[in-house]
Coordinates of C-alpha atoms in Angstrom, one line a residue:
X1 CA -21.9 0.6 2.8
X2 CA -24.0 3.0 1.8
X3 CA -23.7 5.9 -0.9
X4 CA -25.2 9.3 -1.4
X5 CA -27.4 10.0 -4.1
X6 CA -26.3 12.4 -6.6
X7 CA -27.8 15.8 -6.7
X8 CA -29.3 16.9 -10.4
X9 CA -28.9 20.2 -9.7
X10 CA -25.2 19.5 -9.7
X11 CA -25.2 18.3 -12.9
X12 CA -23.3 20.5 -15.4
X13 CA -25.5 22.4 -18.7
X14 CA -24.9 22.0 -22.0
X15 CA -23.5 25.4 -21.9
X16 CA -20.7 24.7 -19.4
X17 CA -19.7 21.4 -21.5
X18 CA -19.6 24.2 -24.4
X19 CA -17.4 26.4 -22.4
X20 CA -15.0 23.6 -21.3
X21 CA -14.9 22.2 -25.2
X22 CA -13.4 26.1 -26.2
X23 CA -11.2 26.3 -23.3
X24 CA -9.8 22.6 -24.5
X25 CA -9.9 23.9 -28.0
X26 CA -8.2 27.4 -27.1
X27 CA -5.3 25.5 -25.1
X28 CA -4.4 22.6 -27.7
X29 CA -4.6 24.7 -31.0
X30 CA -4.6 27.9 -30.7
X31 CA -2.9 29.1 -27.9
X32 CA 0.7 28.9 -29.2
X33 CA -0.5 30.6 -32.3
X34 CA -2.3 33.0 -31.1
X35 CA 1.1 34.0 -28.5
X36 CA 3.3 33.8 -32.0
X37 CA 1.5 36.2 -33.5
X38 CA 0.4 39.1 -31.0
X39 CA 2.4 42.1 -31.1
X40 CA 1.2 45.4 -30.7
X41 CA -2.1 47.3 -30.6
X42 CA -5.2 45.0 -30.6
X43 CA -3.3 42.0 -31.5
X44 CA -0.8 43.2 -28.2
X45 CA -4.1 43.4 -26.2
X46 CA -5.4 39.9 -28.0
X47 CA -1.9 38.8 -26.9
X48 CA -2.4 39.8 -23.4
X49 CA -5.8 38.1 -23.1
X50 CA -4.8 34.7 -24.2
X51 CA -1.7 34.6 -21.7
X52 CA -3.7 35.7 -19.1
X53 CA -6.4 33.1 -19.8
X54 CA -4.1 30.6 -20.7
X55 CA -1.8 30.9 -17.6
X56 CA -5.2 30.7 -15.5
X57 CA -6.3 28.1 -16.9
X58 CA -3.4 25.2 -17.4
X59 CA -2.1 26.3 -13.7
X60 CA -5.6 25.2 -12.0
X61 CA -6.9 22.2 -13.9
X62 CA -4.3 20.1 -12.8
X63 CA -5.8 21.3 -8.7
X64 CA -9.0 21.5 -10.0
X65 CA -9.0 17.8 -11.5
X66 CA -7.2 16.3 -7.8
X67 CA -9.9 18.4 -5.9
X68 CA -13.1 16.5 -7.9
X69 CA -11.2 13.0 -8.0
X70 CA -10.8 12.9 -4.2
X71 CA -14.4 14.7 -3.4
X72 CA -16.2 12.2 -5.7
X73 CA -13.6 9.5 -3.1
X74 CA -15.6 10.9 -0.4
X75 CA -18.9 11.1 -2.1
X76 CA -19.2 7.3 -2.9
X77 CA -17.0 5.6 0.0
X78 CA -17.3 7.4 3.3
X79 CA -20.9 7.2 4.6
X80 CA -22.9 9.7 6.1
X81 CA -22.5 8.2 9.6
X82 CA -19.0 8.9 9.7
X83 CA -19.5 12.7 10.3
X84 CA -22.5 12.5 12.0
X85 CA -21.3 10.6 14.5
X86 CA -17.9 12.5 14.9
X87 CA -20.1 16.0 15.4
X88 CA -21.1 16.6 19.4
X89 CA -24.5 18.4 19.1
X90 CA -23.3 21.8 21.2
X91 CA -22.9 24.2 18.8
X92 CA -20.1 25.5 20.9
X93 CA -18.1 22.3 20.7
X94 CA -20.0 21.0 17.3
X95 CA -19.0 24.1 15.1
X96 CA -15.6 24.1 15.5
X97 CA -15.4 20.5 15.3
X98 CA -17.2 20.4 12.1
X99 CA -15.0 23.3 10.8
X100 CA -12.0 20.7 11.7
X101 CA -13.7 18.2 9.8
X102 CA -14.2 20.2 6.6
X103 CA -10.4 20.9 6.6
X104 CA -9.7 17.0 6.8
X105 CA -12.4 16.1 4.2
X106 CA -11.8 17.5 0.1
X107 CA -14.7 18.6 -1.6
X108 CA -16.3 20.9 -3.6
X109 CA -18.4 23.4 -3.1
X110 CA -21.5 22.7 -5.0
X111 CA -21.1 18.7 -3.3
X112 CA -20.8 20.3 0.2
X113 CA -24.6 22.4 0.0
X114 CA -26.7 18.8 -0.6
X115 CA -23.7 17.0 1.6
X116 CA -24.7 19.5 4.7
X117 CA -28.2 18.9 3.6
X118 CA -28.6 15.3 4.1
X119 CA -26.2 16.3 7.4
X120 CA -29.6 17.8 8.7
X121 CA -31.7 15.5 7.6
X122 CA -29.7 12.8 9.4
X123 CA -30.2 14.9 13.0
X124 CA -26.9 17.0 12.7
X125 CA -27.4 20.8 14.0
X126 CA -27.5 23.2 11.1
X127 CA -24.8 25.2 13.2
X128 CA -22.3 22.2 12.5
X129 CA -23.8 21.0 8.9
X130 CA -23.3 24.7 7.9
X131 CA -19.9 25.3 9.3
X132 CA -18.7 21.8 7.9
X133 CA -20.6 23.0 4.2
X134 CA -18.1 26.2 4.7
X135 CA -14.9 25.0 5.8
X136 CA -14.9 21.8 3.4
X137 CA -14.2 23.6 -0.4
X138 CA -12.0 26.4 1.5
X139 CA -9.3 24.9 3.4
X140 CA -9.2 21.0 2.5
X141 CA -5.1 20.2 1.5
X142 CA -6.3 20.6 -2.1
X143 CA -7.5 24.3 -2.2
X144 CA -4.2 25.1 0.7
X145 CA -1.6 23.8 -1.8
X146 CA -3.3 25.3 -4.6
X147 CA -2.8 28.7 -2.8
X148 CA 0.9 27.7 -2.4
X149 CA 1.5 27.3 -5.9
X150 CA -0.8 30.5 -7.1
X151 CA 1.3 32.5 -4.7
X152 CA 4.8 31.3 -4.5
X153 CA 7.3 33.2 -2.1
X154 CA 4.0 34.4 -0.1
X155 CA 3.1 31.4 2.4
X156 CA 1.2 34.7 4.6
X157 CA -1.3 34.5 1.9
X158 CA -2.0 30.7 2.6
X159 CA -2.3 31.2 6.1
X160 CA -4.3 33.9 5.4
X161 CA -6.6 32.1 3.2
X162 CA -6.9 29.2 6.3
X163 CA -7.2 31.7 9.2
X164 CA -10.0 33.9 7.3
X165 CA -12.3 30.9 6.0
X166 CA -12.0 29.0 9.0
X167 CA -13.2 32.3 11.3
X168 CA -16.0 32.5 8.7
X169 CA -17.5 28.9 9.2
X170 CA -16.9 29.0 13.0
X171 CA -19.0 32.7 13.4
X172 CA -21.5 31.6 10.7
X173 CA -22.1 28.6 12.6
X174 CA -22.0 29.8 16.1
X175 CA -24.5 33.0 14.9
X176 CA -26.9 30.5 13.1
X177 CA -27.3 28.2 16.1
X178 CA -28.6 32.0 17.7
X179 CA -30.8 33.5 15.0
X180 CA -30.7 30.7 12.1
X181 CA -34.0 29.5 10.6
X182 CA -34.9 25.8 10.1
X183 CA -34.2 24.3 6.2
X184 CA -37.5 23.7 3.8
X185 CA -35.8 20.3 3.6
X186 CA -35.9 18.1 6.7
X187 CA -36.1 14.7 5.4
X188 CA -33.8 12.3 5.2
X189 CA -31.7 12.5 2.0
X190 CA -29.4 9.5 2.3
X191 CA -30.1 6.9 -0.6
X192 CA -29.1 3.2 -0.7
X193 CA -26.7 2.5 -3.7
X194 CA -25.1 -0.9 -2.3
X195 CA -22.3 -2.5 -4.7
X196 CA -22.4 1.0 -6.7
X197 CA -18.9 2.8 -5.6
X198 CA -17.3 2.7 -8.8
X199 CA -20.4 3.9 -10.7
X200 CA -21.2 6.6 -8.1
X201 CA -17.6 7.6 -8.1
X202 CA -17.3 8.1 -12.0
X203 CA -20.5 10.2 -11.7
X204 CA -19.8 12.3 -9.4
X205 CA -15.9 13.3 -11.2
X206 CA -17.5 13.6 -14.8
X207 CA -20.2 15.7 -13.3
X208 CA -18.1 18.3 -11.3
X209 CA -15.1 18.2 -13.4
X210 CA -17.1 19.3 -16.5
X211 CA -19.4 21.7 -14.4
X212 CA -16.7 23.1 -12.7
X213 CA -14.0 23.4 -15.4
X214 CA -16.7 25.6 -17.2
X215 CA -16.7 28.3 -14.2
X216 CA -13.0 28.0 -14.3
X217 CA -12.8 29.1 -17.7
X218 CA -15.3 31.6 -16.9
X219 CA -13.1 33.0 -14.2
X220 CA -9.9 33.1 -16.0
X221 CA -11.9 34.8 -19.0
X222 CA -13.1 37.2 -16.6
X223 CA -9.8 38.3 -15.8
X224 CA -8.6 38.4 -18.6
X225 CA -10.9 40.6 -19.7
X226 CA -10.3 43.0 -16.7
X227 CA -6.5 43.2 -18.1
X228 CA -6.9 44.0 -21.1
X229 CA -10.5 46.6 -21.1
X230 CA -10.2 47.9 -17.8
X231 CA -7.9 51.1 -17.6
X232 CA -5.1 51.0 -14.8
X233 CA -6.1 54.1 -13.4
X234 CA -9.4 52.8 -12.7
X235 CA -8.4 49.5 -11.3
X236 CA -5.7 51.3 -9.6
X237 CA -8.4 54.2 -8.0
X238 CA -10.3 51.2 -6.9
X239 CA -7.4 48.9 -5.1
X240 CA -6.1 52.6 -3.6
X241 CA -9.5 52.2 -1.2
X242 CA -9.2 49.5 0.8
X243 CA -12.6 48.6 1.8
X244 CA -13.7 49.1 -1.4
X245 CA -11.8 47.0 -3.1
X246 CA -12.4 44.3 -0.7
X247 CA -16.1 44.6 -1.3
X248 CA -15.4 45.0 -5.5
X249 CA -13.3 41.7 -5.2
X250 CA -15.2 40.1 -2.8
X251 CA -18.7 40.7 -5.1
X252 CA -16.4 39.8 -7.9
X253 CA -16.5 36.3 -6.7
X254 CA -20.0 35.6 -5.9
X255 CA -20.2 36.9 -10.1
X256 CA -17.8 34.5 -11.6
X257 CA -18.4 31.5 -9.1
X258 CA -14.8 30.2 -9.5
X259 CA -14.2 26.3 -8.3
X260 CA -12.3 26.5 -4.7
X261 CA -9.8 24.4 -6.1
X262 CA -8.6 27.4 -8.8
X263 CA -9.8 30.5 -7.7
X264 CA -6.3 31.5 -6.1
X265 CA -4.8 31.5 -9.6
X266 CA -7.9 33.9 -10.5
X267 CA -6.8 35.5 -7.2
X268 CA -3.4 36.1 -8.0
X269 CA -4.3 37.0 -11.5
X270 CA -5.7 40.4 -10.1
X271 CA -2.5 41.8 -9.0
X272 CA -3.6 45.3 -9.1
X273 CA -5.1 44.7 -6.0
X274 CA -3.9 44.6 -2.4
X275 CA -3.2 41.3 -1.0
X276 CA -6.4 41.9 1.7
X277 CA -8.9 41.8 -1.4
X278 CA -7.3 39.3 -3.2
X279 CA -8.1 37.3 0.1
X280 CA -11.6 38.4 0.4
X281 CA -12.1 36.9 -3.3
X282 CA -10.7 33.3 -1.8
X283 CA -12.7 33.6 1.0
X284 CA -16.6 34.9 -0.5
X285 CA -16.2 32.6 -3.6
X286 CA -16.0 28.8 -1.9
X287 CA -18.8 30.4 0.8
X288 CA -21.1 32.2 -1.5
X289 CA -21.7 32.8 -5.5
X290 CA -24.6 32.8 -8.1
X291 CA -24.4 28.9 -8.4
X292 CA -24.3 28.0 -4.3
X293 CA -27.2 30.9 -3.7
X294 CA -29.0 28.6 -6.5
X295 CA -28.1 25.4 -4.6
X296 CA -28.9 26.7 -1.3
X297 CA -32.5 27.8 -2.7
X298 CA -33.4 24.8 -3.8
X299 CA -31.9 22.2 -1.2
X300 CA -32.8 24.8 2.0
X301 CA -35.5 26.5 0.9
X302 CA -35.8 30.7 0.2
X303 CA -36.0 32.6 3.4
X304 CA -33.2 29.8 5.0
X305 CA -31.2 30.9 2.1
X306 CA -31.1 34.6 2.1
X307 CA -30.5 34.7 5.7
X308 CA -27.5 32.5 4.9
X309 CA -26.5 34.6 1.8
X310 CA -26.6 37.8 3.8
X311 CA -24.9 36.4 7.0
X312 CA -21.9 34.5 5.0
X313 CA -21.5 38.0 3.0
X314 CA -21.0 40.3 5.7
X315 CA -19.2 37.7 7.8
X316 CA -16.8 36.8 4.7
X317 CA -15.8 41.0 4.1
X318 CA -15.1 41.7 7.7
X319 CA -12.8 38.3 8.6
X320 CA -11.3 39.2 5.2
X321 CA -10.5 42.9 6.4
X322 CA -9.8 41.5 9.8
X323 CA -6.9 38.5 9.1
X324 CA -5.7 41.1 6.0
X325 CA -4.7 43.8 8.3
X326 CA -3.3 41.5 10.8
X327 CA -1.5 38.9 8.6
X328 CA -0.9 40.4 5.3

């Protein structure tokens, strides 16, 4: 059995353990406090934030810590060779495979960037090592019951959510088989760790739960924030143009680079908007934000990465507009 070798890129900054030490702080002390207190004016408003936050927050960690435990599973006991093997080399047939795949197979998606990497550099067709990269953080079981729970009484949304991402890894893949450019990486990234599960496995949790627990509280901060500072006839003027709004919410989430695994409770958290947007924020975020446009940079090169950037934006809005007028 062979293991992956962890990326360092993935490994989370001092300031994301910060933000996850205040969130953990926030939560056990002064949360029920803070709720006691807040009445009206700014302490109404400091009220309002801290429920918000909070209700973020405690609803994804418990998704959020499932979704790293069984991608670090992944990470350190099913080999390369498994998917590689499974993925027929027609981009026709290989993309929607690999899209399958992803859906079968939890993880993140800062793992799934150097996971579609070493793909490549193991012979699989960018088409399908793209595609599987997409589909992976979006619709694994994690990130669909997830959706469930952030939107309870609304299973159109979770279909939604499924339909919309996997459209966007199947026509990103199928387009970059066409017009794609080769990766600045094309060696092979697969590293022998033999007898090391268990220590790749508790890497690979401690390093994405703390990295990606810090964009969570991010997120829910950023919302938040919008509840409390952001007047209703603005947010209201925006969500009244549906295009718009798509594009606002779907920019939103390449911004605050929310974990897959919680970023429907940050979804449903911006209830001022219309159901299509808050899909377009569930579909942009696991495909494209500022940490995966850093990943992609450094694990595919520049140019392969603003083609991709540009290409999974564009495709992202439209399926979102697309399955939202249809489903939702």
């Amino acid at each position: 059995m062979s293991l992956r070798a962890r990326d360092p890129a993935l490994r989370p900054g001092p300031a994301l353990v910060v933000l996850l030490v205040l969130a953990v702080l926030v939560v056990a002390l002064a949360g029920p406090q803070i709720l006691a207190v807040a009445g009206g004016g700014e302490e109404g408003r400091l009220g309002t934030f801290s429920t918000v936050f909070l209700s973020v927050v405690l609803q994804a960690l418990p998704f959020l810590a499932l979704g790293v435990a069984l991608a670090g599973a992944v990470t350190a006991f099913v080999p390369d060779r498994v998917l590689h093997r499974a993925l027929p080399r027609r981009a026709l047939f290989g993309v929607p495979v690999a899209t399958a795949s992803g859906a079968l197979v939890p993880g993140c998606e800062c793992g799934s960037v150097p996971f579609a990497g070493r793909l490549m550099g193991r012979g699989v067709a960018p088409s399908s090592a793209l595609a599987f990269m997409l589909a992976s953080p979006a619709i694994n079981p994690v990130v669909v019951v997830a959706t469930a729970v952030a939107f309870p009484g609304r299973p159109m949304m979770v279909v939604a959510r499924v339909v919309a991402s996997s459209a966007l890894a199947i026509v990103v893949g199928w387009v970059w088989s066409r017009v794609g450019v080769p990766a600045a990486a094309s060696a092979d990234q697969h590293v022998e760790h033999p007898g090391r599960r268990a220590a790749v496995l508790a890497e690979v949790v401690t390093a994405d739960l703390l990295a990606s627990a810090g964009f969570l509280v991010l997120g829910a901060a950023c919302v938040a924030l919008l509840q409390v500072t952001v007047p209703p006839t603005w947010s209201a003027a925006v969500a009244g143009v549906p295009v718009l709004s798509v594009v606002v919410l779907g920019l939103l989430a390449v911004l605050v680079a929310v974990c897959s695994e919680a970023d429907a409770f940050v979804a449903a958290g911006l209830a001022g908007f219309s159901a299509t947007a808050q899909l377009a924020f569930m579909v942009v975020g696991p495909a494209l934000d500022v940490k995966l446009a850093a990943l992609h940079v450094g694990i595919f090169g520049a140019r392969f990465a603003a083609r991709l950037a540009a290409l999974v934006l564009a495709v992202a809005l439209a399926v979102s507009l697309l399955v939202g007028a249809v489903l939702l």
